[in-house]
CSV table of C-alpha atoms in Angstrom, one decimal:
chain,number,residue,atom,x,y,z
A,733,UNK,CA,0.0,0.0,0.0
A,734,UNK,CA,3.0,2.3,0.2
A,735,UNK,CA,2.6,3.1,3.9
A,736,UNK,CA,4.9,2.1,6.7
A,737,UNK,CA,2.3,2.4,9.5
A,738,UNK,CA,-1.4,2.4,10.2
A,739,UNK,CA,-3.7,4.2,12.6
A,740,UNK,CA,-6.4,1.9,14.0
A,741,UNK,CA,-9.8,2.6,15.6
A,742,UNK,CA,-9.9,1.9,19.3
A,743,UNK,CA,-12.2,-1.1,18.6
A,744,UNK,CA,-8.9,-3.0,18.0
A,745,UNK,CA,-8.3,-3.0,21.7
A,746,UNK,CA,-11.5,-4.9,22.4
A,747,UNK,CA,-10.7,-7.4,19.6
A,748,UNK,CA,-7.1,-8.1,20.5
A,749,UNK,CA,-6.5,-7.0,24.1
A,750,UNK,CA,-6.2,-10.6,25.3
A,751,UNK,CA,-4.4,-11.8,22.1
A,752,UNK,CA,-1.8,-9.1,21.5
A,753,UNK,CA,0.4,-11.6,19.7
A,754,UNK,CA,-2.3,-12.1,17.0
A,755,UNK,CA,-2.4,-8.4,16.4
A,756,UNK,CA,1.3,-8.2,16.2
A,757,UNK,CA,1.4,-11.0,13.7
A,758,UNK,CA,-1.1,-9.2,11.5
A,759,UNK,CA,1.1,-6.1,11.5
A,760,UNK,CA,4.2,-8.2,10.7
A,761,UNK,CA,2.5,-10.0,7.9
A,762,UNK,CA,1.5,-6.7,6.3
A,763,UNK,CA,4.8,-5.0,6.9
A,764,UNK,CA,3.1,-2.3,8.9
A,765,UNK,CA,3.7,-0.7,12.3
A,766,UNK,CA,1.1,0.8,14.6
A,767,UNK,CA,1.3,4.6,14.4
A,768,UNK,CA,-1.6,5.1,16.8
A,769,UNK,CA,-5.3,4.8,17.5
A,770,UNK,CA,-8.3,7.0,17.2
A,771,UNK,CA,-10.6,6.9,20.3
A,772,UNK,CA,-14.1,8.5,20.1
A,773,UNK,CA,-15.3,9.6,23.5
A,774,UNK,CA,-18.1,11.7,25.1
A,775,UNK,CA,-16.1,14.5,26.5
A,776,UNK,CA,-19.2,16.3,28.0
A,777,UNK,CA,-20.6,13.4,30.0
A,778,UNK,CA,-19.7,14.4,33.6
A,779,UNK,CA,-21.3,11.4,35.1
A,780,UNK,CA,-19.3,9.0,33.0
A,781,UNK,CA,-16.1,10.9,33.0
A,782,UNK,CA,-14.1,8.3,34.9
A,783,UNK,CA,-15.3,5.6,32.5
A,784,UNK,CA,-14.3,7.6,29.4
A,785,UNK,CA,-10.9,8.4,30.8
A,786,UNK,CA,-10.3,4.7,31.7
A,787,UNK,CA,-11.3,3.7,28.1
A,788,UNK,CA,-8.6,6.0,26.7
A,789,UNK,CA,-6.0,4.9,29.3
A,790,UNK,CA,-6.7,1.3,28.3
A,791,UNK,CA,-6.1,2.2,24.6
A,792,UNK,CA,-2.8,3.9,25.6
A,793,UNK,CA,-1.8,0.7,27.5
A,794,UNK,CA,-2.5,-1.4,24.4
A,795,UNK,CA,-0.5,1.0,22.2
A,796,UNK,CA,2.5,0.8,24.6
A,797,UNK,CA,2.3,-3.0,24.7
A,798,UNK,CA,2.2,-3.1,20.9
A,799,UNK,CA,5.4,-1.0,20.6
A,800,UNK,CA,4.7,2.7,20.2
A,801,UNK,CA,2.2,5.1,18.8
A,802,UNK,CA,-0.1,8.1,19.4
A,803,UNK,CA,-3.5,8.1,21.0
A,804,UNK,CA,-5.9,10.5,19.3
A,805,UNK,CA,-9.1,11.3,21.0
A,806,UNK,CA,-12.1,13.2,19.7
A,807,UNK,CA,-15.7,14.0,20.8
A,808,UNK,CA,-18.3,11.5,19.6
A,809,UNK,CA,-21.7,13.1,19.0
A,810,UNK,CA,-22.8,16.2,17.3
A,811,UNK,CA,-22.8,19.5,19.2
A,812,UNK,CA,-25.9,21.6,18.3
A,813,UNK,CA,-25.8,24.0,21.2
A,814,UNK,CA,-23.1,26.5,22.0
A,815,UNK,CA,-20.6,25.3,24.6
A,816,UNK,CA,-21.0,26.8,28.1
A,817,UNK,CA,-18.1,27.7,30.3
A,818,UNK,CA,-18.9,24.5,32.3
A,819,UNK,CA,-18.8,22.4,29.1
A,820,UNK,CA,-15.4,23.8,28.3
A,821,UNK,CA,-14.1,23.1,31.8
A,822,UNK,CA,-15.4,19.5,31.7
A,823,UNK,CA,-14.0,18.8,28.2
A,824,UNK,CA,-10.6,20.4,29.0
A,825,UNK,CA,-10.3,18.6,32.3
A,826,UNK,CA,-11.1,15.2,30.8
A,827,UNK,CA,-8.7,15.6,27.9
A,828,UNK,CA,-5.9,16.8,30.2
A,829,UNK,CA,-6.5,13.8,32.6
A,830,UNK,CA,-6.3,11.5,29.6
A,831,UNK,CA,-3.0,13.1,28.7
A,832,UNK,CA,-1.7,12.4,32.2
A,833,UNK,CA,-2.8,8.8,32.0
A,834,UNK,CA,-1.2,8.4,28.6
A,835,UNK,CA,2.1,9.7,30.0
A,836,UNK,CA,2.1,6.7,32.4
A,837,UNK,CA,2.5,4.5,29.3
A,838,UNK,CA,4.9,6.9,27.4
A,839,UNK,CA,2.2,7.5,24.8
A,840,UNK,CA,1.5,10.9,23.4
A,841,UNK,CA,-2.0,12.2,23.4
A,842,UNK,CA,-3.6,14.3,20.6
A,843,UNK,CA,-6.9,16.0,20.5
A,844,UNK,CA,-8.6,16.0,17.1
A,845,UNK,CA,-11.2,18.7,16.3
A,846,UNK,CA,-14.2,17.6,14.3
A,847,UNK,CA,-16.8,19.7,12.4
A,848,UNK,CA,-20.0,20.2,14.5
A,849,UNK,CA,-18.6,18.0,17.3
A,850,UNK,CA,-17.6,20.0,20.3
A,851,UNK,CA,-14.5,21.6,18.7
A,852,UNK,CA,-14.2,22.4,15.0
A,853,UNK,CA,-13.5,26.0,14.2
A,854,UNK,CA,-10.2,27.7,14.7
A,855,UNK,CA,-11.7,29.8,17.5
A,856,UNK,CA,-12.8,26.6,19.3
A,857,UNK,CA,-9.5,24.9,18.7
A,858,UNK,CA,-7.7,27.9,20.3
A,859,UNK,CA,-9.9,27.7,23.4
A,860,UNK,CA,-9.4,24.0,23.8
A,861,UNK,CA,-5.6,24.4,23.5
A,862,UNK,CA,-5.7,27.2,26.1
A,863,UNK,CA,-7.7,24.9,28.4
A,864,UNK,CA,-5.1,22.1,28.4
A,865,UNK,CA,-1.5,21.7,29.3
A,866,UNK,CA,0.7,21.8,26.2
A,867,UNK,CA,3.0,19.2,27.8
A,868,UNK,CA,0.1,16.7,28.1
A,869,UNK,CA,-2.1,17.5,25.1
A,870,UNK,CA,-1.0,17.9,21.5
A,871,UNK,CA,-3.2,18.5,18.5
A,872,UNK,CA,-4.1,16.3,15.6
A,873,UNK,CA,-5.3,18.1,12.5
A,874,UNK,CA,-7.7,16.4,10.0
A,875,UNK,CA,-7.7,18.5,6.9
A,876,UNK,CA,-11.2,17.3,6.0
A,877,UNK,CA,-12.7,18.2,9.3
A,878,UNK,CA,-11.1,21.6,9.3
A,879,UNK,CA,-12.5,22.3,5.9
A,880,UNK,CA,-16.0,21.0,6.9
A,881,UNK,CA,-15.9,23.4,9.9
A,882,UNK,CA,-15.4,26.3,7.5
A,883,UNK,CA,-11.7,26.6,8.2
A,884,UNK,CA,-8.6,26.6,6.1
A,885,UNK,CA,-6.4,23.5,6.8
A,886,UNK,CA,-3.2,25.2,5.7
A,887,UNK,CA,-3.8,28.2,7.9
A,888,UNK,CA,-4.7,26.0,10.8
A,889,UNK,CA,-1.4,24.1,10.3
A,890,UNK,CA,0.5,27.4,10.5
A,891,UNK,CA,-1.4,28.9,13.4
A,892,UNK,CA,-1.2,25.8,15.6
A,893,UNK,CA,2.1,24.4,14.5
A,894,UNK,CA,3.6,24.5,18.0
A,895,UNK,CA,0.9,22.0,19.3
A,896,UNK,CA,0.5,19.8,16.2
A,897,UNK,CA,1.8,16.3,16.6
A,898,UNK,CA,0.1,14.6,13.7
A,899,UNK,CA,-1.8,15.5,10.5
A,900,UNK,CA,-4.4,13.4,8.8
A,901,UNK,CA,-4.7,14.1,5.1
A,902,UNK,CA,-8.4,13.7,4.1
A,903,UNK,CA,-10.4,15.2,1.3
A,904,UNK,CA,-14.1,16.1,1.3
A,905,UNK,CA,-16.6,16.7,-1.5
A,906,UNK,CA,-17.7,20.2,-2.6
A,907,UNK,CA,-15.9,23.3,-3.8
A,908,UNK,CA,-12.9,25.0,-2.1
A,909,UNK,CA,-15.4,27.6,-0.8
A,910,UNK,CA,-18.2,25.2,0.2
A,911,UNK,CA,-16.8,21.9,1.5
A,912,UNK,CA,-19.5,19.2,2.1
A,913,UNK,CA,-20.1,15.5,2.5
A,914,UNK,CA,-22.8,14.4,0.1
A,915,UNK,CA,-23.4,11.1,1.8
A,916,UNK,CA,-22.0,8.8,4.4
A,917,UNK,CA,-22.2,5.8,2.0
A,918,UNK,CA,-18.7,4.1,1.7
A,919,UNK,CA,-16.9,5.1,-1.4
A,920,UNK,CA,-18.8,8.3,-1.8
A,921,UNK,CA,-15.9,10.6,-0.9
A,922,UNK,CA,-14.1,12.3,-3.8
A,923,UNK,CA,-11.0,11.0,-5.3
A,924,UNK,CA,-8.1,12.1,-3.1
A,925,UNK,CA,-6.9,15.5,-4.2
A,926,UNK,CA,-10.0,16.3,-6.3
A,927,UNK,CA,-12.2,17.6,-3.5
A,928,UNK,CA,-12.4,20.8,-1.5
A,929,UNK,CA,-9.0,20.6,0.3
A,930,UNK,CA,-6.1,22.4,-1.4
A,931,UNK,CA,-3.4,19.8,-0.8
A,932,UNK,CA,-0.6,21.7,-2.5
A,933,UNK,CA,-1.2,24.5,-0.1
A,934,UNK,CA,-1.4,22.0,2.8
A,935,UNK,CA,1.9,20.5,1.7
A,936,UNK,CA,3.6,24.0,1.6
A,937,UNK,CA,2.3,24.7,5.1
A,938,UNK,CA,3.7,21.4,6.4
A,939,UNK,CA,7.1,22.1,4.7
A,940,UNK,CA,7.2,25.6,6.2
A,941,UNK,CA,7.0,23.9,9.6
A,942,UNK,CA,9.4,21.1,9.0
A,943,UNK,CA,10.6,19.7,12.3
A,944,UNK,CA,7.4,20.6,14.1
A,945,UNK,CA,5.2,17.9,12.7
A,946,UNK,CA,6.6,14.4,13.2
A,947,UNK,CA,4.3,12.5,11.0
A,948,UNK,CA,1.3,12.5,8.6
A,949,UNK,CA,-1.3,9.9,7.8
A,950,UNK,CA,-3.6,9.5,4.8
A,951,UNK,CA,-7.2,8.8,5.6
A,952,UNK,CA,-9.1,7.7,2.5
């Protein structure tokens, strides 16, 4: 496939937690390493905060046992109402606590903004970063999500370069001015590079910040 590593959904932990050797054999047979995992959590559920944090910590434990990698977390569920100060405090505290737990396993934590899901716009990203310790919480940029939130991925890369740990290259349908997803049906996304994201500009932004971003992934 041309890639050296793969990012897996956290579902892998449930599937292989008690049979890590099987997961390692799958990676070895495909000549891939584990670059990290994506964990979707409810970062606004105060009553289940401990449960959500433990889920993330368990994923970090698995990543560490499998060798190395980054844990990326994002909010699961659409956010239709404006965030209150209490919401920001809850989400920030949960993400920072997850960052502390990840540190116990020498795993880096990244928070990934998603359009219409808690944090998506540059303004919201800035507030989330201000609410968390930069030593514990890094940033994962998904070019598709930034575009869908009405932002400019290349500008976001430049603005938040000091916190970015990983970049996911993903395209979305629509024009450069009006990104959109026409359907959630598998295979409906535009051909990579032919959608709304300006990848040459994204590439230039990454090159401008060489040494800040340690890795990129391609999400198709």
